[in-house]
XYZ file of C-alpha atoms in Angstrom:
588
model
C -9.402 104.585 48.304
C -10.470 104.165 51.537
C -11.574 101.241 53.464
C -14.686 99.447 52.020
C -16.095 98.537 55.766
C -14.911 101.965 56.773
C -17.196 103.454 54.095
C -19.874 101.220 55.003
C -19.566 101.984 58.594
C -20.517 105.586 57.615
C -24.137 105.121 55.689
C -25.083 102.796 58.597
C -24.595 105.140 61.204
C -26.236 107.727 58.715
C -28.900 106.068 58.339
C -28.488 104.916 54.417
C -28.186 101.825 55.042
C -28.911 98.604 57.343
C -26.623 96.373 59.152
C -28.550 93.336 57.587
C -27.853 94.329 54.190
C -24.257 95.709 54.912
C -22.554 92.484 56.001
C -23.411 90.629 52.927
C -21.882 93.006 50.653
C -18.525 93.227 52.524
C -18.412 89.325 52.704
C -19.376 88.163 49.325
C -17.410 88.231 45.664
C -18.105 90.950 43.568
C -17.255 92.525 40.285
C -17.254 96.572 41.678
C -16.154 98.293 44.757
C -18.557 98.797 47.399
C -20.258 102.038 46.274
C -20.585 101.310 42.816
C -22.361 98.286 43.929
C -24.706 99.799 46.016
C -25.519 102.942 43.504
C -25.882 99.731 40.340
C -28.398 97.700 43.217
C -30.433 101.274 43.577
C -29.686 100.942 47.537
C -28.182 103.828 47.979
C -28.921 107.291 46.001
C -25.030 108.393 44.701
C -26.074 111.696 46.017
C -27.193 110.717 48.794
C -23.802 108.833 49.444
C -21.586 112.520 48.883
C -23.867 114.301 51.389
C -23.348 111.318 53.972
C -19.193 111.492 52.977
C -19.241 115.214 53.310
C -21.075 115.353 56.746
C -19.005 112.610 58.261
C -15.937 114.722 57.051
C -17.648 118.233 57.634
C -16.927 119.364 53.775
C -18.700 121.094 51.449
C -21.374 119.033 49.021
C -21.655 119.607 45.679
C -25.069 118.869 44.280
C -23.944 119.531 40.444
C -19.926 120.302 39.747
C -19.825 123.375 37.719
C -18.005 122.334 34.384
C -18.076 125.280 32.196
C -16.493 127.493 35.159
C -13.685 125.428 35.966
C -9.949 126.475 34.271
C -9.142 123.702 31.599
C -5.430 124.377 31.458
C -5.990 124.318 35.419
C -7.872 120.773 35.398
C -5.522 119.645 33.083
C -2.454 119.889 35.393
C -4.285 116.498 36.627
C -3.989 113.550 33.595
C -7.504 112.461 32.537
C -6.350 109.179 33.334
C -5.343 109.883 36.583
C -8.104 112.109 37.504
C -10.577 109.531 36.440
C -9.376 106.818 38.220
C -9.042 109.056 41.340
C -12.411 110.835 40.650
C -11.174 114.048 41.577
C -11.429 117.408 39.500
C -8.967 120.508 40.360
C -11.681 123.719 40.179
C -9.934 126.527 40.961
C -6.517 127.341 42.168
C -5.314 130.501 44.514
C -1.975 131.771 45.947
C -3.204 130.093 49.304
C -4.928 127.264 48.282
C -6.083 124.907 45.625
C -9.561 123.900 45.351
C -10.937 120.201 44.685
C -14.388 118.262 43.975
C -14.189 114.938 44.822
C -16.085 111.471 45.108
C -14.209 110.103 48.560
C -12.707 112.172 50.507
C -11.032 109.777 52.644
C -8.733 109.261 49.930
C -5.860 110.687 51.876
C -3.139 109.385 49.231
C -4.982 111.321 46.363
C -5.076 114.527 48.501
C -1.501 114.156 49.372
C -0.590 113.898 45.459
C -2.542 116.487 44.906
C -1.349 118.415 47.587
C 2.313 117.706 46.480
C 1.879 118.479 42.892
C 0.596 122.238 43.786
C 2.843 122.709 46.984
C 0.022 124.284 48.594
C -2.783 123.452 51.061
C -5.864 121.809 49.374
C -9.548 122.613 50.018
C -12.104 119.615 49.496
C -15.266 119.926 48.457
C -17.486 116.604 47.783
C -20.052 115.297 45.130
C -21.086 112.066 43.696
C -18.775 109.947 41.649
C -21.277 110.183 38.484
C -20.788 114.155 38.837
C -17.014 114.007 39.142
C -16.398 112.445 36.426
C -19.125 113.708 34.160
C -17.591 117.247 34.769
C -14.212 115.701 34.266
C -15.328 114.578 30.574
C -16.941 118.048 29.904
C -14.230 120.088 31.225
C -11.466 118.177 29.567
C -13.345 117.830 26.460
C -12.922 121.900 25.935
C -9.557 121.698 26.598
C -6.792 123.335 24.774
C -3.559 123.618 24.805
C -3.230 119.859 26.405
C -4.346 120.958 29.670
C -1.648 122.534 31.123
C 2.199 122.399 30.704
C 2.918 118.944 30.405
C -0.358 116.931 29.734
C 0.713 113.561 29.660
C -2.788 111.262 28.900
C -1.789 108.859 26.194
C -4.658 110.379 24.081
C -2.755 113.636 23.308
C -1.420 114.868 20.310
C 1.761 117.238 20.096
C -0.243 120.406 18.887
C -2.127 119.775 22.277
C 0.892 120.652 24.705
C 1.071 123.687 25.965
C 4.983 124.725 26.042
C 6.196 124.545 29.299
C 8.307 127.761 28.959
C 5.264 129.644 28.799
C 3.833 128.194 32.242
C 3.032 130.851 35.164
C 3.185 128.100 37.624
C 3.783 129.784 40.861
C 3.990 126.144 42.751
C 7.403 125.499 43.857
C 7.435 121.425 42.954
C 6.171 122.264 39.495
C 8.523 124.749 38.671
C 11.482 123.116 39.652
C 10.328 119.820 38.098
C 9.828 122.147 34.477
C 13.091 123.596 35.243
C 14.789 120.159 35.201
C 13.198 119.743 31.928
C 14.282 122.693 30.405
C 17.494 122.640 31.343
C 18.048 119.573 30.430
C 16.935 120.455 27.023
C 19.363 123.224 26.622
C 22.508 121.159 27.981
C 21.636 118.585 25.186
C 20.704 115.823 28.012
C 19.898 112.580 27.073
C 18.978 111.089 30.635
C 18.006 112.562 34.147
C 19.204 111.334 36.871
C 16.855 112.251 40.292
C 19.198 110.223 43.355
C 18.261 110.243 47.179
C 21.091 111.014 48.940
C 22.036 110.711 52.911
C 20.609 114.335 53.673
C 20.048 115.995 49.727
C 18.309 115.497 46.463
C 20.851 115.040 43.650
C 20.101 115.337 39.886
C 22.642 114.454 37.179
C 22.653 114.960 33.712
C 24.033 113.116 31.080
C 25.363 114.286 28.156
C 27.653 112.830 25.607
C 27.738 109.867 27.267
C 29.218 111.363 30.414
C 27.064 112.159 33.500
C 27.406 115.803 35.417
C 25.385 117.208 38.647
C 23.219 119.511 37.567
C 21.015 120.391 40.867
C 20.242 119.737 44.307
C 17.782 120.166 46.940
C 16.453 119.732 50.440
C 16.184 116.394 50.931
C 12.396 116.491 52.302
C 11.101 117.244 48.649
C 12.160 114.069 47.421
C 8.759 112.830 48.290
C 6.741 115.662 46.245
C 9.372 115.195 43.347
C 8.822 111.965 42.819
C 5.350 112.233 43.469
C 5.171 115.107 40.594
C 7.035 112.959 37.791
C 4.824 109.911 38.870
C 1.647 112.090 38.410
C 2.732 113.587 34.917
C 3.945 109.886 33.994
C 0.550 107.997 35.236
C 2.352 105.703 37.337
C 0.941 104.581 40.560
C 2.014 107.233 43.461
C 1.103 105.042 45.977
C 3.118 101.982 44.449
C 6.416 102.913 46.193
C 7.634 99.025 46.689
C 7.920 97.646 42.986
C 9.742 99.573 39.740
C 7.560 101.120 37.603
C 7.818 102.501 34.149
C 5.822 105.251 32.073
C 6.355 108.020 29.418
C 5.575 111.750 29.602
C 4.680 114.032 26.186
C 5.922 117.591 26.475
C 6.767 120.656 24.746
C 9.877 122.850 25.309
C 11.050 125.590 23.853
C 8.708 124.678 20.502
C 10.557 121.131 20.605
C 8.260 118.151 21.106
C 9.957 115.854 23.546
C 9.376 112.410 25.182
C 10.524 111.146 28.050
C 10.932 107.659 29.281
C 10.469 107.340 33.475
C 11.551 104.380 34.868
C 11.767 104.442 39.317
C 13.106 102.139 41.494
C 12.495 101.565 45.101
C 16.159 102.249 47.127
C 17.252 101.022 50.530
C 17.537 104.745 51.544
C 13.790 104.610 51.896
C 12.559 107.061 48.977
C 12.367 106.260 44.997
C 15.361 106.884 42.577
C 13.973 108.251 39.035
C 15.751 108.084 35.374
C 14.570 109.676 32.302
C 15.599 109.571 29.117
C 14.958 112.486 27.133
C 14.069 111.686 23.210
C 13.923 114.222 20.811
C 12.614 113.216 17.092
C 15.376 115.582 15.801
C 18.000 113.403 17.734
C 16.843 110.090 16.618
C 15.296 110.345 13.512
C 18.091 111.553 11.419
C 19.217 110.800 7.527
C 21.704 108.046 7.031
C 23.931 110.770 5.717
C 24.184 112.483 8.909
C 25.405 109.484 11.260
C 28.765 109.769 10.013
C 30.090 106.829 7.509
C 32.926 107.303 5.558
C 32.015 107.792 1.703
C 32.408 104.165 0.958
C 30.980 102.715 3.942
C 27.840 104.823 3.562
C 27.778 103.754 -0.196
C 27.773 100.329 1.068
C 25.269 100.686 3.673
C 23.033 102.397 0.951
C 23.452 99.077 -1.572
C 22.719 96.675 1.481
C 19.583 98.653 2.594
C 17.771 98.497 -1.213
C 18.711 94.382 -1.323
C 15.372 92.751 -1.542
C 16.397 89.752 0.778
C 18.710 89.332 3.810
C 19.933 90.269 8.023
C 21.641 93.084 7.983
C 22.546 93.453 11.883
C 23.882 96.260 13.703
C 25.678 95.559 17.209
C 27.004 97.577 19.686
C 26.714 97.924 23.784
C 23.741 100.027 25.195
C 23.885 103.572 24.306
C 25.724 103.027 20.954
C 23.494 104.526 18.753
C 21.740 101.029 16.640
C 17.979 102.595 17.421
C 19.434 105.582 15.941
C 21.354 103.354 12.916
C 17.854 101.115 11.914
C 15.704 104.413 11.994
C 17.899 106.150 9.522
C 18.009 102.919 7.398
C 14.466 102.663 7.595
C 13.636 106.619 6.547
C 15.737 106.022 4.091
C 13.937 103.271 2.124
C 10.422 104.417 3.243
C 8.212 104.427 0.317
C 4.765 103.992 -0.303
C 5.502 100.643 -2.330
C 7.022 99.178 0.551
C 5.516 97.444 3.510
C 7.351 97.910 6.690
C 6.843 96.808 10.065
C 8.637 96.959 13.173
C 8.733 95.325 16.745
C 10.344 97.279 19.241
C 10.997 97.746 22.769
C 10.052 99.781 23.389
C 8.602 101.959 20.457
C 11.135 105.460 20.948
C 9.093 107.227 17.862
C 6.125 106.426 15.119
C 7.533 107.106 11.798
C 4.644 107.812 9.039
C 4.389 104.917 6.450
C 6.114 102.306 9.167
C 3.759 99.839 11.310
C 5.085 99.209 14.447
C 4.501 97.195 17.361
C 5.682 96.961 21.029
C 6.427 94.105 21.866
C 5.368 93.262 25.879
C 6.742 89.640 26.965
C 4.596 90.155 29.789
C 1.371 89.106 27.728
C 3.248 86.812 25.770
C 3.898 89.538 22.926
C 7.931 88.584 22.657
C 9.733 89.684 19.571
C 9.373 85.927 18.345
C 5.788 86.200 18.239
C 5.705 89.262 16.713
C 8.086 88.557 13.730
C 5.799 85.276 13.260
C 2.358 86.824 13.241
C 4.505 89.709 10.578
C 5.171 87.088 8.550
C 1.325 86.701 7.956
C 1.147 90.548 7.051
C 2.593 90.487 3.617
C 5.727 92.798 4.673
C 8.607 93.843 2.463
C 10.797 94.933 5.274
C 11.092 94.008 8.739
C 12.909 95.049 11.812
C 13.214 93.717 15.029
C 14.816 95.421 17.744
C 16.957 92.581 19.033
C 17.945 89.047 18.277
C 18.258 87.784 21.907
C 17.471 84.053 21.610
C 17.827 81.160 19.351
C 13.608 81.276 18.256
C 14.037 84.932 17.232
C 17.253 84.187 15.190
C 15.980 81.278 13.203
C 12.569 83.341 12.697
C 14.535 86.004 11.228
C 16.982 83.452 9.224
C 13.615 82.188 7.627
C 12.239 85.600 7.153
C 15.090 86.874 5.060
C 15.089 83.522 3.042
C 11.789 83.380 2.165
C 11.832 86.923 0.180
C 12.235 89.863 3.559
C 14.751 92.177 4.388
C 15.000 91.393 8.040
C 17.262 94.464 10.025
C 17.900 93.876 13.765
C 20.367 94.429 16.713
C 22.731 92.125 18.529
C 25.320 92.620 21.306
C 28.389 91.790 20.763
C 31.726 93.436 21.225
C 32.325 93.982 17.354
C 31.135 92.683 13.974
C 32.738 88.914 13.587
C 31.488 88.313 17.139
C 27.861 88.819 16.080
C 28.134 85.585 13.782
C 29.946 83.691 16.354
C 27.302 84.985 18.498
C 24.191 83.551 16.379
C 26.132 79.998 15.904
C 26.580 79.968 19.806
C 22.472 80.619 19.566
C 22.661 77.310 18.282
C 22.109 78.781 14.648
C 23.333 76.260 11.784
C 26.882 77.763 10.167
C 25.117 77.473 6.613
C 21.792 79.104 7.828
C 24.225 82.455 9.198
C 26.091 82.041 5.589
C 23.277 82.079 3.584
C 20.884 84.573 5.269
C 23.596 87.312 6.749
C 24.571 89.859 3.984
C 25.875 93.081 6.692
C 27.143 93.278 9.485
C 27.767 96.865 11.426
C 29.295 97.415 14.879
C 29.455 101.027 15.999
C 30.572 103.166 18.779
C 29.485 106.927 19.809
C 32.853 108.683 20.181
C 32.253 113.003 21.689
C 32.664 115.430 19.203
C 35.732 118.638 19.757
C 33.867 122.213 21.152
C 34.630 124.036 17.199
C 34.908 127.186 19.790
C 37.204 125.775 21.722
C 39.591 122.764 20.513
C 42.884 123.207 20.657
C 45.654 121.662 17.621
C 49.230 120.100 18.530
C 51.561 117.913 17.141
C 50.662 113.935 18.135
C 53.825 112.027 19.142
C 54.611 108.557 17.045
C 53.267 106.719 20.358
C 49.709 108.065 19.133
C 49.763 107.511 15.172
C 50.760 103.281 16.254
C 47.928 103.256 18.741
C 45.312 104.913 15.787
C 47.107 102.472 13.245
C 48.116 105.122 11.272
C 51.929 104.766 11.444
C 53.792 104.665 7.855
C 54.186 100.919 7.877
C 50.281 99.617 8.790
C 49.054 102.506 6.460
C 51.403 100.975 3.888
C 50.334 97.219 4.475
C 46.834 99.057 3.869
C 46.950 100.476 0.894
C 49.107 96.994 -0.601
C 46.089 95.346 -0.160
C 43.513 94.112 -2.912
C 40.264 94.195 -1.770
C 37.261 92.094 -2.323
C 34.783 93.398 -5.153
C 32.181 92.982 -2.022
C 33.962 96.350 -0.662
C 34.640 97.817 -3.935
C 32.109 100.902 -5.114
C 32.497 102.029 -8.503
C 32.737 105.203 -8.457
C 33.695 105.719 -4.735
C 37.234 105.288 -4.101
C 38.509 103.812 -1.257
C 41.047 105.846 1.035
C 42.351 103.855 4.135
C 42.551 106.140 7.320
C 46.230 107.926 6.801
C 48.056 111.218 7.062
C 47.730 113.264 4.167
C 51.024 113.764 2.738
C 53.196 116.836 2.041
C 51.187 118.629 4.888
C 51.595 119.011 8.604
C 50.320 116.308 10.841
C 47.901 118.176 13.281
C 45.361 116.783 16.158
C 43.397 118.364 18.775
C 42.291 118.040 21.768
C 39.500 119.395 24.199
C 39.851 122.546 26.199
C 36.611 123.791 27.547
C 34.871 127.299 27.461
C 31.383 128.284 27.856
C 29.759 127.217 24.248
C 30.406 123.347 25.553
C 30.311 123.830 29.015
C 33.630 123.549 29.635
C 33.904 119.857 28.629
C 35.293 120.798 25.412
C 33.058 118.448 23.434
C 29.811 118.803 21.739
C 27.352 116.157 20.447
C 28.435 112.630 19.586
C 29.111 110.690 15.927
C 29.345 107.287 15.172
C 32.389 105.138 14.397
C 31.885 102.117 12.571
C 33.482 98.923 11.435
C 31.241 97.107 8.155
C 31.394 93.835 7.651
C 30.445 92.509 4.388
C 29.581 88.446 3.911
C 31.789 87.759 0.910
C 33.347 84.269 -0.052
C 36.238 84.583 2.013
C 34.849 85.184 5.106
C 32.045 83.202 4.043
C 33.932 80.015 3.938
C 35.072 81.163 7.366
C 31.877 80.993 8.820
C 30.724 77.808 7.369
C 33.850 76.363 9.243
C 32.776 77.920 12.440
C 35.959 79.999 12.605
C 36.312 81.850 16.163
C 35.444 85.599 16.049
C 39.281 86.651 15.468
C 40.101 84.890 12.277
C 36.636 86.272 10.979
C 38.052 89.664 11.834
C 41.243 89.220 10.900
C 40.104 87.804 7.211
C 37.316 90.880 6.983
C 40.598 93.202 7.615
C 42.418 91.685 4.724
C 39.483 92.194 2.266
C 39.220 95.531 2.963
C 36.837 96.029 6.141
C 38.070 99.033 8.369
C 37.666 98.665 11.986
C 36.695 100.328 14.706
C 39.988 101.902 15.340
C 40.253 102.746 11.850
C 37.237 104.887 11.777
C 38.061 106.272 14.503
C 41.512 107.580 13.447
C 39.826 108.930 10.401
C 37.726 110.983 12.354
C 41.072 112.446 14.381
C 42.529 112.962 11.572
C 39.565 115.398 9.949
C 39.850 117.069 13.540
C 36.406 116.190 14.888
C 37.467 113.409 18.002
C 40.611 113.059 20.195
C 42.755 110.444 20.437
C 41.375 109.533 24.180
C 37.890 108.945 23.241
C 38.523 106.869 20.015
C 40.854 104.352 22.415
C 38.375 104.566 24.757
C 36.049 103.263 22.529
C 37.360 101.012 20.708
C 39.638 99.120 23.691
C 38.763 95.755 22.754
C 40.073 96.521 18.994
C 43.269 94.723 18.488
C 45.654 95.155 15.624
C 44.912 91.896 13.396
C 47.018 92.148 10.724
């Protein structure tokens, strides 16, 4: 907006209003801006105001905004939110120029957005603020299709976005913005990367865990980029000092998408942008499709029903343990259960499941939440992450007074995440007695089917998967615990299958996978179940490597073990399962 004595200025030397009463206004504390306060006091007529604005600025006035002519798919390229606050309406939209109504226009920053957004000149026409945004609620209130191509107000439902294949944007920034999108989409993409560079734009995709550069451009658009993803994200354009964070709802290619935007200012002078890119057919998947062996999933599936308990699931970023407690929620969700959630942030609403961000900001940490759940009769709760000692012993008491409790921790595999909670100052006993799972995962890429190519590994290989004759021997000599036992579900330790050839494969690359020779990503996992053994361990305060060690003996399968499996049905290499899993030591 522009300056208050600025504005004032103006309707004195027009004649609307006195010196005398100006001074007062701009000196004292009020509750509104300037012209709001003078329109509430009946000083000045709001009309009255526009025609003043528009003279000083030689403009058009408006004396009544057309609603029912104006485009709203065109309007709508504007959020509500945004427009509102801005008090600007988009009427009507040319190959030469776009056409505005608005309340100040000496709000250069909103014309430049504007301006940006379109890639074309903008022409101004004025009216009062009470018309602006009275039109704004009548033309958005007809709206369909979400306003244009990627309608991003917060008050949106999917069936309201339009699919942004089917936009006939002719503006350059908002094309190549979409494109972004829908490529992105296409190459499976879980983040975007937008990076100033010395003299060019760079955007990188991610995908399977490994980034690629996707595009580049003139480095003088990075201004309307950033300016276009800020717009659709409601974030604060003219906020180019501080972070800032937002979401944007779209539709592509009949997928429903949301993105995460988070910027950050950059000592190269312009704003560096990441999005993450979450699809509900990504993340909300069965727990049959994240890729547990038959008895691991059979365990996971008896831990999930217990009526009491943590079960925790750790990994580093990236690893998949949204993905993990989504599945084990979906699976469980019935009508008879009460289940609540406090996340951070929330990545999708699942019907049947309460859930709650949690903001630490206002005070709403994921302590306070799990206390005031504890006052809403819940069955099941899960919490996105145990990062202190208050959360932990919250949860401890949670699952002991009658709750399932599910949750994340970081920590390199599954015996660190108890030695992690007693280093939280959490009693040995408390961990014994509350703790009934623990799962540590890893996202290992998947072979190209097209493309993968089979060879005979070397002996070298088999010792580093743990699949040599003599550890797959001390494997299958070993009795395990009835905690990993499932009747019915034999157990079958990672191992070449014998009488037929030993084959692997390995990536190659062709056009299906983009010549990476991978496609998609699975989990590999390592289970650890509290039994006595490891039990007594704990209550000892054993270090994480004689936990692991003991888990190994009763039957756990690690990491590496997983992995191997997973080489051995043909679906990972070698590299990426060592890759993974480089902290996982032989223990036995």
């Amino acid at each position: 907006m522009a300056d208050e004595q600025f504005l004032g200025e103006i309707l004195v030397r027009r004649g609307l209003l006195s010196d005398e009463r100006l001074r007062p206004l701009l000196g004292g504390p009020r509750d509104r801006g300037l012209i709001e306060t003078l329109v509430l006091q009946n000083v000045v007529d709001a009309a009255d105001i526009a025609r003043a604005f528009a003279a000083e600025c030689e403009l058009p006035f408006v004396a009544r905004v057309e609603a029912d002519a104006v485009p709203p798919a065109l309007a709508g390229k504007l959020p509500i939110t945004y427009a509102k606050a801005r008090k600007v309406l988009v009427v009507a939209e040319s190959d030469a120029q776009v056409d505005i109504v608005c309340a100040d226009p000496f709000d250069t920053v909103t014309l430049d957005d504007v301006r940006a957004m379109f890639g074309k000149p903008v022409s101004v026409s004025v009216a009062s603020a009470e018309n602006v945004v009275e039109a704004i609620n009548r033309v958005y209130e007809r709206k369909e299709g979400g306003g244009g191509e990627l309608e991003s107000d917060g008050g949106s439902g999917e069936e309201e976005l339009q699919d942004i294949l089917d936009s006939d944007d002719d503006a350059p920034i908002i094309r190549w913005v979409n494109g972004l999108f829908a490529q992105g989409v296409k190459e499976r993409a879980s983040d975007i990367h937008i990076e100033p560079e010395e003299k060019e734009v760079l955007v990188r995709y991610r995908i399977d865990g490994e980034l690629y550069v996707a595009k580049r451009a003139n480095k003088q658009f990075m201004s309307s980029i950033v300016a276009r993803v800020k717009i659709m994200a409601g974030l604060n354009i003219a906020e180019k000092r501080l972070p800032q964070d937002g979401r944007i709802s779209l539709k592509i290619a009949g997928k429903s998408i949301d993105v995460r935007v988070s910027t950050i200012p950059t000592s190269r002078g312009f704003e560096r942008i990441v999005m993450r890119i979450l699809l509900k057919t990504n993340v909300l998947l069965d727990l049959t499709d994240l890729g547990f062996s038959a008895r691991d999933y059979a365990l996971m599936d008896s831990l999930i029903v217990r009526p009491d308990g943590i079960i925790l699931v750790t990994g580093p970023t990236g690893s998949g343990k949204t993905t993990t407690l989504y599945a084990c929620l979906n699976k469980i969700n019935r009508p008879n259960l009460n289940i609540l959630t406090a996340e951070d942030p929330v990545e999708y609403e699942i019907g049947g499941i309460h859930q709650v961000h949690v903001q630490p900001k206002i005070g709403l940490t994921f302590a306070n939440a799990l206390r005031a759940f504890l006052r809403q009769d819940p069955d099941v709760i899960m919490v996105g992450e145990i990062r202190d000692k208050e959360t932990a012993e919250i949860a401890i008491h949670a699952s002991l007074t009658g709750h399932l409790v599910l949750s994340t921790i970081h920590t390199n595999d599954a015996a660190g995440a108890v030695t992690r909670l007693v280093e939280m100052e959490i009693e040995p006993f408390l961990v014994r007695s509350s703790v009934i799972g623990i799962l540590a995962q890893r996202l290992v890429r998947m072979l190209c089917k097209e493309c993968k190519e089979a060879y005979t590994p070397s002996h070298f290989e088999l010792r580093q998967l743990g699949i040599d004759a003599e550890r797959v021997a001390w494997r299958k000599a070993r009795k395990l615990s009835p905690r990993y036992m499932v009747p019915g579900v034999p157990y079958e330790p990672a191992a070449p299958a014998e009488g037929k050839p030993l084959i692997f494969y390995r990536a190659k690359g062709c056009e299906a996978c983009l010549d990476t020779g991978y496609t998609g990503r699975r989990g590999i996992y390592e289970l650890l179940m509290i039994e006595d053994a490891v039990g007594s361990l704990i209550l000892k305060s054993s270090d994480a490597q004689t936990l692991k060690r003991t888990a190994v003996d009763q039957g756990m399968d690690t990491l590496r073990d997983d992995g191997a499996r997973k080489v051995l049905e043909g679906l990972t290499t070698v590299e990426e399962v060592l890759a993974a899993t480089q902290e996982d030591v032989a223990v036995e």
